[in-house]
């Protein structure tokens, strides 16, 4: 029986004088009234015998006064947001700081991807993202977190897959982004999955790893960009949630099913080690790619203005031993690619990657084959045409399996020559033309592209014909675009017309129900950008300048992205 319980009748404890008993009864009555009216205060007897209030509680109408509910805990003294994979380590450290005699913890730890933390209105006091890069991005958004002490841990990004797929992108036991790209474009790997680079560290770092690998294959940054986007064009899922994906893999019972459900998937090494320890039916294997090694790192960052002893107490409670047991590295990995040190450098490729639309669309390529394309550039042996051959062959890989495509060259070498010639007939990129896959034929034609020296530039007539052809031949249920690349202005042929006449014909033939936007790339200083801009405006498209011929590949990448963004 506790000290504050009523004694039972006959216990011999009612020997106080009548006045004392009256005061006790009155006090008891007042306590009952207070409990019934105000809800009361719950008291706890400590070991030393003194009673102290620990929390207020209210009594629901259906409850007896003797069984009050316990009130919720007050707001914690410290809030901590952490990357999901390191959350168990941080939570254990925080729980170790909870006083033994208190029900409510002074520290709250929540697991969330770094991009979610940035978007949240509830800023944590301490932030442990999975990359210092997120602190750079946060600072650009005027969200200031300052690292406190050394980085807690590291974990490289590994290319992971069921063991039956690993050899396809890991020649000689060395995984590579470029080997993965080749295997995907050749159809040897069924599925590649990645998380969102604007929300997750795995996605953000993987994008930079792919770009670093592509940069090793060419001196042209534009071509490197095209090659990186080629992998993006082949992703089955580009915004897979890491935690859900791991659960999905863990639920698979067949390696074949896992290969088609998730396929190759980048993750931090710690996640792979944790998965392997759990002994799932489908075994996963993985290692860091040798041509674009990137690593997650886990800074302990404190929001500006936060001052509490718990900040340092928590940091001290996170031990190297606990991190290593959880699968993290406590020293950085040698040879990791250097990441951009600005928010723009980090986010530009990530946004491009995230905004890429993997959709079925129809495109007609119009490529200028006039004589001026044979001009040399930069005082060397390279010509505009040779740059186009290299860039165009790479661009041909960007079109995904749902693309319907055709290609024309335009340029009239004689008075009676047509304005354009069909080089690749319009049709699904997966179908064949005379026994050859259309994608291969497209790359082959671009690779053998040779402009005619004496040919003029029937630009306007070719664009008009291209728009009309797309209205007739393309499916009305799918987006359709005309992409034109030219280095000059309309002229030098029997098809020559003024810009005003051309725009009038565009307006007269407009069909609001079947818009055909024109994406125009002006190649070199001689391109008539004013005409291309008016052409794009009149059709709802976009004009892109490549003033420096060496920037052709970058311009083609922009044109490709613009085409895919066209509704």
Coordinates of C-alpha atoms in Angstrom, one line a residue:
X1 CA 0.0 0.0 0.0
X2 CA 1.5 3.4 -1.0
X3 CA 1.7 6.3 1.3
X4 CA -1.1 8.3 -0.4
X5 CA -3.7 5.5 -0.4
X6 CA -6.7 5.6 1.9
X7 CA -6.3 3.1 4.8
X8 CA -8.8 0.3 4.9
X9 CA -11.4 0.1 7.7
X10 CA -10.3 -1.5 10.9
X11 CA -6.6 -0.8 10.2
X12 CA -6.2 1.0 13.5
X13 CA -5.0 4.2 11.7
X14 CA -8.0 6.3 12.8
X15 CA -6.9 7.1 16.3
X16 CA -6.3 10.8 15.6
X17 CA -8.5 13.3 17.5
X18 CA -11.8 14.1 15.9
X19 CA -10.6 17.6 14.8
X20 CA -7.6 16.1 13.0
X21 CA -9.9 13.5 11.3
X22 CA -12.2 16.3 10.2
X23 CA -9.3 18.2 8.6
X24 CA -8.2 15.0 6.9
X25 CA -11.7 14.3 5.5
X26 CA -12.0 17.9 4.4
X27 CA -8.6 17.8 2.6
X28 CA -9.6 14.5 1.0
X29 CA -12.8 15.9 -0.3
X30 CA -11.0 18.9 -1.7
X31 CA -8.6 16.6 -3.5
X32 CA -11.4 14.7 -5.0
X33 CA -13.1 17.9 -6.2
X34 CA -9.8 19.2 -7.7
X35 CA -9.3 15.9 -9.5
X36 CA -12.8 15.9 -10.9
X37 CA -12.8 19.5 -11.9
X38 CA -9.2 20.4 -12.9
X39 CA -7.8 17.0 -13.9
X40 CA -5.2 16.8 -11.1
X41 CA -1.5 16.3 -10.8
X42 CA 0.1 12.9 -10.9
X43 CA 2.7 12.5 -8.1
X44 CA 5.5 10.0 -8.0
X45 CA 7.2 9.0 -4.8
X46 CA 11.0 9.1 -5.2
X47 CA 13.3 6.6 -3.5
X48 CA 14.1 9.2 -0.8
X49 CA 10.4 9.4 0.1
X50 CA 9.8 12.9 -1.3
X51 CA 6.9 13.3 -3.8
X52 CA 7.4 15.4 -6.9
X53 CA 5.1 16.2 -9.8
X54 CA 6.2 14.6 -13.1
X55 CA 3.5 15.6 -15.5
X56 CA -0.1 16.8 -15.7
X57 CA -2.8 14.5 -16.9
X58 CA -6.5 14.9 -17.6
X59 CA -9.2 12.4 -16.8
X60 CA -11.4 11.4 -19.6
X61 CA -15.2 11.3 -18.9
X62 CA -15.2 7.5 -19.2
X63 CA -12.2 7.1 -16.8
X64 CA -12.3 6.9 -13.1
X65 CA -10.6 9.6 -11.1
X66 CA -8.1 7.0 -9.9
X67 CA -6.7 6.2 -13.4
X68 CA -5.6 9.5 -15.0
X69 CA -3.8 9.5 -18.4
X70 CA -0.3 10.7 -18.6
X71 CA 0.2 14.0 -20.5
X72 CA 2.4 14.1 -23.6
X73 CA 6.1 14.9 -23.2
X74 CA 7.2 18.5 -23.5
X75 CA 9.2 19.7 -26.5
X76 CA 12.7 18.1 -26.6
X77 CA 15.7 20.2 -25.8
X78 CA 17.4 19.1 -29.0
X79 CA 16.1 18.0 -32.4
X80 CA 18.3 16.0 -34.8
X81 CA 17.7 15.2 -38.5
X82 CA 19.9 12.4 -39.9
X83 CA 20.3 10.4 -43.0
X84 CA 18.2 7.1 -42.7
X85 CA 21.2 4.7 -42.9
X86 CA 23.0 6.3 -40.0
X87 CA 19.9 6.9 -37.9
X88 CA 20.2 3.8 -35.7
X89 CA 23.7 4.8 -34.5
X90 CA 22.6 8.4 -33.7
X91 CA 19.4 7.3 -32.0
X92 CA 21.4 4.8 -29.8
X93 CA 23.8 7.6 -28.8
X94 CA 20.8 9.9 -28.0
X95 CA 19.0 7.3 -26.0
X96 CA 22.2 6.8 -23.9
X97 CA 21.9 10.5 -22.8
X98 CA 18.4 10.1 -21.5
X99 CA 18.3 10.3 -17.6
X100 CA 17.3 7.0 -16.1
X101 CA 14.5 8.5 -13.9
X102 CA 12.8 10.4 -16.7
X103 CA 10.1 9.2 -19.1
X104 CA 10.7 12.0 -21.7
X105 CA 13.9 12.0 -23.7
X106 CA 15.6 15.4 -24.1
X107 CA 16.7 14.6 -27.7
X108 CA 14.5 13.7 -30.7
X109 CA 16.1 12.0 -33.7
X110 CA 14.3 11.8 -37.0
X111 CA 15.5 9.9 -40.1
X112 CA 15.0 11.6 -43.5
X113 CA 16.8 12.1 -46.8
X114 CA 18.7 15.4 -46.9
X115 CA 16.5 16.9 -49.6
X116 CA 13.5 16.3 -47.3
X117 CA 15.3 18.1 -44.5
X118 CA 16.0 21.1 -46.7
X119 CA 12.4 21.4 -47.8
X120 CA 11.0 21.0 -44.3
X121 CA 9.8 24.1 -42.4
X122 CA 10.8 22.4 -39.1
X123 CA 14.6 23.0 -39.1
X124 CA 16.5 20.6 -36.8
X125 CA 19.0 21.9 -34.3
X126 CA 21.6 19.3 -35.5
X127 CA 21.8 17.9 -39.0
X128 CA 23.7 14.8 -40.0
X129 CA 23.2 14.6 -43.8
X130 CA 24.9 12.0 -45.9
X131 CA 27.1 14.5 -47.7
X132 CA 28.7 17.8 -46.9
X133 CA 27.5 18.9 -50.3
X134 CA 24.0 19.4 -48.7
X135 CA 25.5 22.1 -46.4
X136 CA 26.7 24.0 -49.4
X137 CA 23.3 23.7 -51.0
X138 CA 21.6 24.8 -47.7
X139 CA 23.9 27.8 -47.4
X140 CA 22.9 29.0 -50.9
X141 CA 19.3 28.9 -49.7
X142 CA 20.2 31.0 -46.6
X143 CA 19.9 27.9 -44.3
X144 CA 23.0 28.0 -42.2
X145 CA 24.5 24.9 -40.6
X146 CA 28.1 24.8 -39.4
X147 CA 30.1 21.6 -39.0
X148 CA 31.1 20.9 -35.4
X149 CA 34.3 18.9 -35.3
X150 CA 35.5 16.4 -37.7
X151 CA 33.4 14.4 -40.1
X152 CA 31.7 11.4 -38.4
X153 CA 32.0 8.8 -41.1
X154 CA 32.3 7.9 -44.8
X155 CA 30.7 5.4 -47.1
X156 CA 31.5 5.1 -50.9
X157 CA 28.7 4.7 -53.5
X158 CA 28.7 1.1 -54.8
X159 CA 27.1 -0.3 -57.9
X160 CA 25.0 -3.1 -56.6
X161 CA 23.0 -5.9 -58.3
X162 CA 22.1 -9.6 -58.0
X163 CA 25.3 -11.5 -58.5
X164 CA 24.2 -12.8 -62.0
X165 CA 24.4 -9.2 -63.3
X166 CA 27.6 -7.9 -61.7
X167 CA 29.9 -9.3 -64.4
X168 CA 28.1 -7.3 -67.1
X169 CA 29.3 -4.0 -65.7
X170 CA 32.3 -5.2 -63.8
X171 CA 34.9 -6.5 -66.3
X172 CA 37.9 -8.0 -64.5
X173 CA 36.1 -7.5 -61.2
X174 CA 36.2 -3.7 -61.5
X175 CA 32.8 -2.1 -61.7
X176 CA 32.5 1.0 -64.0
X177 CA 29.8 3.5 -65.0
X178 CA 30.9 3.3 -68.6
X179 CA 30.7 -0.5 -68.6
X180 CA 27.2 -0.2 -67.2
X181 CA 26.3 2.3 -69.9
X182 CA 27.5 -0.1 -72.6
X183 CA 25.7 -3.0 -71.2
X184 CA 22.4 -1.1 -70.9
X185 CA 22.6 0.4 -74.4
X186 CA 23.3 -3.0 -75.9
X187 CA 20.4 -4.5 -74.0
X188 CA 22.4 -6.9 -71.8
X189 CA 21.2 -5.4 -68.5
X190 CA 17.4 -5.3 -68.3
X191 CA 16.9 -2.7 -65.6
X192 CA 18.9 0.1 -63.9
X193 CA 17.3 2.1 -61.0
X194 CA 18.5 5.2 -59.3
X195 CA 17.1 7.5 -56.6
X196 CA 16.2 11.2 -57.0
X197 CA 19.4 13.4 -57.0
X198 CA 17.5 16.4 -55.6
X199 CA 16.4 14.4 -52.6
X200 CA 19.0 11.8 -51.9
X201 CA 22.7 11.7 -51.5
X202 CA 23.0 8.4 -53.5
X203 CA 21.2 10.1 -56.4
X204 CA 23.2 13.4 -56.2
X205 CA 26.6 11.7 -56.0
X206 CA 25.8 9.1 -58.6
X207 CA 25.0 11.8 -61.1
X208 CA 28.4 13.3 -60.5
X209 CA 30.0 9.9 -60.7
X210 CA 28.4 9.3 -64.1
X211 CA 29.6 12.7 -65.4
X212 CA 33.1 12.1 -64.0
X213 CA 33.2 8.8 -65.8
X214 CA 31.9 10.3 -69.1
X215 CA 34.5 13.0 -68.9
X216 CA 37.3 10.4 -69.0
X217 CA 36.0 9.2 -72.4
X218 CA 36.3 12.4 -74.4
X219 CA 37.9 15.9 -74.3
X220 CA 34.6 17.4 -75.4
X221 CA 32.5 18.3 -72.4
X222 CA 29.4 18.4 -74.5
X223 CA 29.9 14.9 -75.7
X224 CA 30.6 13.8 -72.1
X225 CA 27.3 15.4 -71.2
X226 CA 25.5 13.5 -73.9
X227 CA 27.0 10.2 -72.8
X228 CA 26.0 10.8 -69.2
X229 CA 22.4 11.6 -70.3
X230 CA 22.4 8.4 -72.2
X231 CA 22.4 6.4 -69.0
X232 CA 19.6 8.7 -67.7
X233 CA 17.6 7.9 -70.8
X234 CA 17.8 4.2 -69.9
X235 CA 16.8 4.3 -66.3
X236 CA 13.7 2.3 -65.4
X237 CA 13.1 4.3 -62.3
X238 CA 14.9 7.6 -61.7
X239 CA 13.4 8.5 -58.3
X240 CA 13.3 5.3 -56.4
X241 CA 13.3 5.7 -52.6
X242 CA 16.4 4.0 -51.2
X243 CA 14.7 2.6 -48.1
X244 CA 11.7 1.2 -50.1
X245 CA 14.1 -0.2 -52.7
X246 CA 16.1 -2.1 -50.1
X247 CA 12.8 -3.5 -48.7
X248 CA 11.7 -4.5 -52.2
X249 CA 15.0 -6.3 -52.8
X250 CA 14.8 -8.0 -49.4
X251 CA 11.3 -9.3 -50.3
X252 CA 12.5 -11.0 -53.6
X253 CA 13.0 -14.7 -53.6
X254 CA 14.4 -15.1 -57.1
X255 CA 17.5 -13.4 -58.5
X256 CA 15.8 -13.2 -61.9
X257 CA 12.8 -11.4 -60.4
X258 CA 15.1 -9.0 -58.6
X259 CA 17.0 -8.3 -61.8
X260 CA 13.8 -7.1 -63.4
X261 CA 12.3 -5.5 -60.3
X262 CA 15.3 -3.3 -59.4
X263 CA 18.3 -4.5 -61.5
X264 CA 21.5 -2.5 -61.0
X265 CA 21.1 0.0 -58.2
X266 CA 23.7 2.4 -56.6
X267 CA 23.7 2.6 -52.8
X268 CA 26.1 3.5 -50.1
X269 CA 28.4 0.7 -49.1
X270 CA 27.0 0.7 -45.5
X271 CA 23.5 -0.1 -46.9
X272 CA 24.9 -3.0 -48.9
X273 CA 26.8 -4.4 -45.9
X274 CA 23.6 -4.1 -43.7
X275 CA 21.6 -5.9 -46.4
X276 CA 24.2 -8.7 -46.7
X277 CA 24.2 -9.3 -42.9
X278 CA 20.4 -9.8 -42.9
X279 CA 20.8 -13.0 -45.1
X280 CA 18.1 -12.3 -47.7
X281 CA 17.1 -14.9 -50.3
X282 CA 18.6 -12.8 -53.1
X283 CA 22.3 -12.1 -52.6
X284 CA 23.6 -8.7 -53.7
X285 CA 27.1 -7.9 -54.7
X286 CA 28.7 -4.5 -55.4
X287 CA 31.8 -2.3 -55.3
X288 CA 32.7 1.3 -56.0
X289 CA 33.0 2.1 -59.7
X290 CA 36.6 2.7 -60.8
X291 CA 35.9 5.4 -63.3
X292 CA 33.7 7.7 -61.1
X293 CA 34.2 6.9 -57.4
X294 CA 32.2 9.2 -55.1
X295 CA 31.6 8.8 -51.4
X296 CA 29.0 9.8 -48.9
X297 CA 30.3 11.6 -45.8
X298 CA 28.5 12.4 -42.6
X299 CA 29.2 15.8 -41.1
X300 CA 27.9 16.8 -37.6
X301 CA 26.4 20.2 -38.4
X302 CA 24.7 22.6 -36.0
X303 CA 22.1 25.2 -36.9
X304 CA 23.2 28.8 -36.4
X305 CA 22.1 30.2 -33.0
X306 CA 21.6 26.8 -31.4
X307 CA 23.3 26.7 -27.9
X308 CA 22.8 23.8 -25.6
X309 CA 25.2 21.4 -23.8
X310 CA 23.4 18.5 -25.4
X311 CA 25.0 19.4 -28.8
X312 CA 28.4 18.5 -27.6
X313 CA 27.2 15.7 -25.4
X314 CA 25.5 13.9 -28.3
X315 CA 28.5 14.4 -30.6
X316 CA 30.8 12.9 -27.9
X317 CA 28.4 9.9 -27.5
X318 CA 28.7 8.9 -31.2
X319 CA 31.7 6.5 -31.1
X320 CA 33.9 5.3 -33.9
X321 CA 33.3 1.7 -32.7
X322 CA 29.5 2.1 -33.1
X323 CA 30.0 3.5 -36.6
X324 CA 32.3 0.8 -37.7
X325 CA 30.1 -1.9 -36.3
X326 CA 27.2 -0.4 -38.3
X327 CA 29.3 -0.7 -41.5
X328 CA 30.6 2.8 -41.9
X329 CA 34.2 3.8 -42.6
X330 CA 35.8 6.2 -40.2
X331 CA 38.4 7.3 -42.7
X332 CA 37.8 8.7 -46.2
X333 CA 38.2 6.5 -49.3
X334 CA 41.3 7.4 -51.4
X335 CA 40.7 8.3 -55.1
X336 CA 37.3 9.8 -54.7
X337 CA 36.2 12.2 -57.4
X338 CA 36.2 15.9 -56.3
X339 CA 32.7 17.3 -56.1
X340 CA 31.8 20.9 -57.1
X341 CA 32.2 23.4 -54.3
X342 CA 29.3 25.6 -55.3
X343 CA 25.5 25.0 -55.1
X344 CA 25.1 25.7 -58.8
X345 CA 27.8 23.2 -59.7
X346 CA 26.1 20.5 -57.6
X347 CA 22.6 21.2 -58.7
X348 CA 22.8 22.0 -62.4
X349 CA 23.5 18.4 -63.5
X350 CA 21.2 17.1 -60.8
X351 CA 18.3 19.2 -62.0
X352 CA 18.9 18.3 -65.6
X353 CA 18.9 14.7 -64.6
X354 CA 15.8 15.0 -62.5
X355 CA 13.8 17.0 -65.0
X356 CA 14.5 14.7 -67.9
X357 CA 11.2 13.2 -69.1
X358 CA 11.2 9.6 -70.1
X359 CA 8.3 9.7 -72.4
X360 CA 7.2 8.4 -75.8
X361 CA 7.7 11.1 -78.3
X362 CA 8.1 11.6 -82.1
X363 CA 10.9 13.6 -83.6
X364 CA 12.1 14.5 -87.1
X365 CA 15.8 15.6 -87.3
X366 CA 16.6 18.1 -90.0
X367 CA 20.4 18.5 -90.5
X368 CA 22.0 21.2 -92.6
X369 CA 24.0 19.6 -95.4
X370 CA 25.0 22.8 -97.2
X371 CA 28.5 23.6 -98.3
X372 CA 29.3 25.9 -95.3
X373 CA 29.3 22.8 -93.0
X374 CA 32.6 21.8 -94.6
X375 CA 34.4 24.9 -93.2
X376 CA 37.3 24.3 -90.9
X377 CA 37.2 25.6 -87.4
X378 CA 39.9 26.8 -85.0
X379 CA 42.7 26.7 -87.6
X380 CA 43.0 23.0 -87.3
X381 CA 41.8 20.1 -89.4
X382 CA 38.4 19.7 -87.7
X383 CA 35.4 21.0 -89.6
X384 CA 31.8 21.7 -88.6
X385 CA 30.8 18.5 -90.3
X386 CA 33.4 16.4 -88.4
X387 CA 32.2 17.8 -85.1
X388 CA 28.6 17.0 -86.1
X389 CA 29.6 13.4 -87.0
X390 CA 31.1 12.8 -83.5
X391 CA 28.4 14.6 -81.6
X392 CA 25.5 13.2 -83.6
X393 CA 26.7 9.6 -83.3
X394 CA 26.7 10.0 -79.5
X395 CA 23.3 11.7 -79.5
X396 CA 21.8 8.8 -81.4
X397 CA 22.1 6.7 -78.2
X398 CA 20.0 9.2 -76.2
X399 CA 16.7 8.2 -77.7
X400 CA 14.9 5.7 -75.5
X401 CA 12.9 2.7 -76.7
X402 CA 9.7 4.6 -77.0
X403 CA 11.0 7.1 -79.6
X404 CA 9.6 7.3 -83.1
X405 CA 12.2 9.1 -85.3
X406 CA 13.2 10.1 -88.8
X407 CA 16.1 12.1 -90.3
X408 CA 16.5 14.4 -93.3
X409 CA 19.5 16.2 -94.7
X410 CA 18.6 19.6 -96.3
X411 CA 20.8 21.3 -99.0
X412 CA 20.3 21.8 -102.7
X413 CA 23.4 21.4 -104.8
X414 CA 21.8 22.2 -108.2
X415 CA 19.0 24.3 -109.5
X416 CA 16.6 21.3 -109.8
X417 CA 17.7 19.5 -106.7
X418 CA 15.1 18.9 -104.0
X419 CA 15.2 20.9 -100.7
X420 CA 15.9 17.8 -98.6
X421 CA 16.5 14.1 -98.8
X422 CA 15.3 11.4 -96.4
X423 CA 18.2 9.5 -94.8
X424 CA 16.3 7.5 -92.2
X425 CA 12.6 6.9 -92.7
X426 CA 10.1 7.9 -90.0
X427 CA 9.3 5.0 -87.6
X428 CA 9.9 3.4 -84.2
X429 CA 13.5 3.4 -83.2
X430 CA 13.2 -0.3 -82.2
X431 CA 12.1 -1.4 -85.6
X432 CA 14.3 -2.3 -88.6
X433 CA 14.8 -0.6 -92.0
X434 CA 16.0 -3.1 -94.7
X435 CA 17.0 -5.5 -91.9
X436 CA 19.0 -3.0 -89.9
X437 CA 17.7 -1.6 -86.6
X438 CA 16.7 2.0 -87.0
X439 CA 18.9 3.2 -84.2
X440 CA 21.9 1.7 -85.8
X441 CA 21.0 3.1 -89.2
X442 CA 20.7 6.6 -87.6
X443 CA 24.1 6.4 -86.1
X444 CA 25.6 5.0 -89.3
X445 CA 24.1 7.8 -91.4
X446 CA 25.3 10.5 -89.0
X447 CA 28.8 8.9 -89.0
X448 CA 29.0 9.1 -92.8
X449 CA 27.6 12.6 -93.0
X450 CA 29.3 14.6 -95.8
X451 CA 27.9 18.0 -96.9
X452 CA 28.0 18.9 -100.6
X453 CA 30.4 21.8 -101.1
X454 CA 28.2 23.6 -103.7
X455 CA 24.9 23.1 -101.9
X456 CA 22.7 26.1 -100.8
X457 CA 20.5 26.2 -97.7
X458 CA 16.8 25.7 -98.2
X459 CA 16.2 26.1 -94.5
X460 CA 12.6 27.5 -94.5
X461 CA 11.2 25.2 -97.1
X462 CA 12.6 22.1 -95.3
X463 CA 11.1 23.2 -92.0
X464 CA 7.7 23.8 -93.6
X465 CA 7.9 20.3 -95.2
X466 CA 9.0 18.8 -91.9
X467 CA 6.1 20.2 -90.0
X468 CA 3.6 19.1 -92.6
X469 CA 5.1 15.6 -92.7
X470 CA 4.8 15.2 -89.0
X471 CA 1.2 16.3 -89.1
X472 CA 0.5 13.6 -91.7
X473 CA 2.7 10.7 -90.5
X474 CA 3.1 11.1 -86.7
X475 CA 0.6 9.8 -84.2
X476 CA -1.8 12.5 -83.0
X477 CA -1.7 11.0 -79.5
X478 CA 2.0 11.5 -78.8
X479 CA 4.1 14.7 -78.6
X480 CA 5.8 15.6 -81.9
X481 CA 8.7 17.9 -82.6
X482 CA 11.0 19.0 -85.4
X483 CA 14.6 19.5 -84.5
X484 CA 16.7 21.5 -87.0
X485 CA 20.4 22.1 -87.0
X486 CA 21.8 24.8 -89.3
X487 CA 25.0 26.9 -89.5
X488 CA 23.6 29.6 -91.8
X489 CA 20.6 31.5 -93.2
X490 CA 18.0 30.5 -95.7
X491 CA 19.4 31.2 -99.2
X492 CA 21.2 30.1 -102.3
X493 CA 18.4 27.9 -103.7
X494 CA 15.2 28.1 -105.7
X495 CA 13.3 27.6 -102.4
X496 CA 14.6 30.9 -100.9
X497 CA 12.0 33.0 -99.2
X498 CA 11.9 36.0 -96.8
X499 CA 11.5 35.5 -93.1
X500 CA 8.1 37.3 -93.3
X501 CA 6.9 35.0 -96.0
X502 CA 8.0 31.9 -94.1
X503 CA 6.3 33.1 -90.9
X504 CA 3.0 33.7 -92.8
X505 CA 3.1 30.2 -94.2
X506 CA 3.7 28.9 -90.6
X507 CA 0.7 30.9 -89.4
X508 CA -1.5 29.8 -92.3
X509 CA -0.8 26.1 -91.7
X510 CA -1.1 26.2 -87.9
X511 CA -3.4 23.6 -86.4
X512 CA -4.1 24.3 -82.7
X513 CA -5.1 20.7 -82.2
X514 CA -1.8 19.4 -83.6
X515 CA 1.1 21.7 -82.6
X516 CA 4.5 20.8 -84.0
X517 CA 7.1 22.8 -82.1
X518 CA 10.5 23.5 -83.8
X519 CA 13.6 23.2 -81.7
X520 CA 16.3 25.1 -83.7
X521 CA 20.0 24.9 -83.1
X522 CA 22.0 27.8 -84.6
X523 CA 25.5 26.4 -85.3
X524 CA 28.4 28.8 -85.5
X525 CA 28.6 32.6 -85.9
X526 CA 26.9 32.6 -89.3
X527 CA 23.6 31.2 -88.1
X528 CA 20.6 33.5 -88.4
X529 CA 19.6 33.4 -84.8
X530 CA 16.9 36.1 -85.3
X531 CA 15.2 33.9 -87.9
X532 CA 15.5 30.8 -85.8
X533 CA 14.1 32.6 -82.7
X534 CA 11.1 33.8 -84.6
X535 CA 10.6 30.3 -86.1
X536 CA 10.7 28.8 -82.6
X537 CA 8.3 31.4 -81.2
X538 CA 5.8 30.9 -84.0
X539 CA 5.7 27.1 -83.4
X540 CA 6.0 27.1 -79.6
X541 CA 9.5 25.7 -79.7
X542 CA 12.9 26.9 -78.7
X543 CA 16.0 28.4 -80.3
X544 CA 19.5 27.4 -79.0
X545 CA 22.7 29.2 -80.0
X546 CA 26.0 27.3 -80.5
X547 CA 28.1 30.3 -81.4
X548 CA 31.4 28.4 -80.9
X549 CA 31.4 25.3 -83.1
X550 CA 33.2 23.4 -80.4
X551 CA 30.0 23.8 -78.3
X552 CA 27.9 21.8 -80.7
X553 CA 27.5 18.8 -78.5
X554 CA 26.3 20.9 -75.6
X555 CA 23.8 22.6 -77.9
X556 CA 22.6 19.2 -79.1
X557 CA 22.1 18.1 -75.5
X558 CA 20.1 21.2 -74.8
X559 CA 18.0 20.7 -77.9
X560 CA 17.4 17.1 -77.0
X561 CA 16.2 18.1 -73.5
X562 CA 14.1 20.9 -74.9
X563 CA 12.5 18.4 -77.3
X564 CA 11.6 16.0 -74.5
X565 CA 10.2 18.8 -72.4
X566 CA 7.8 19.9 -75.2
X567 CA 4.2 18.9 -74.3

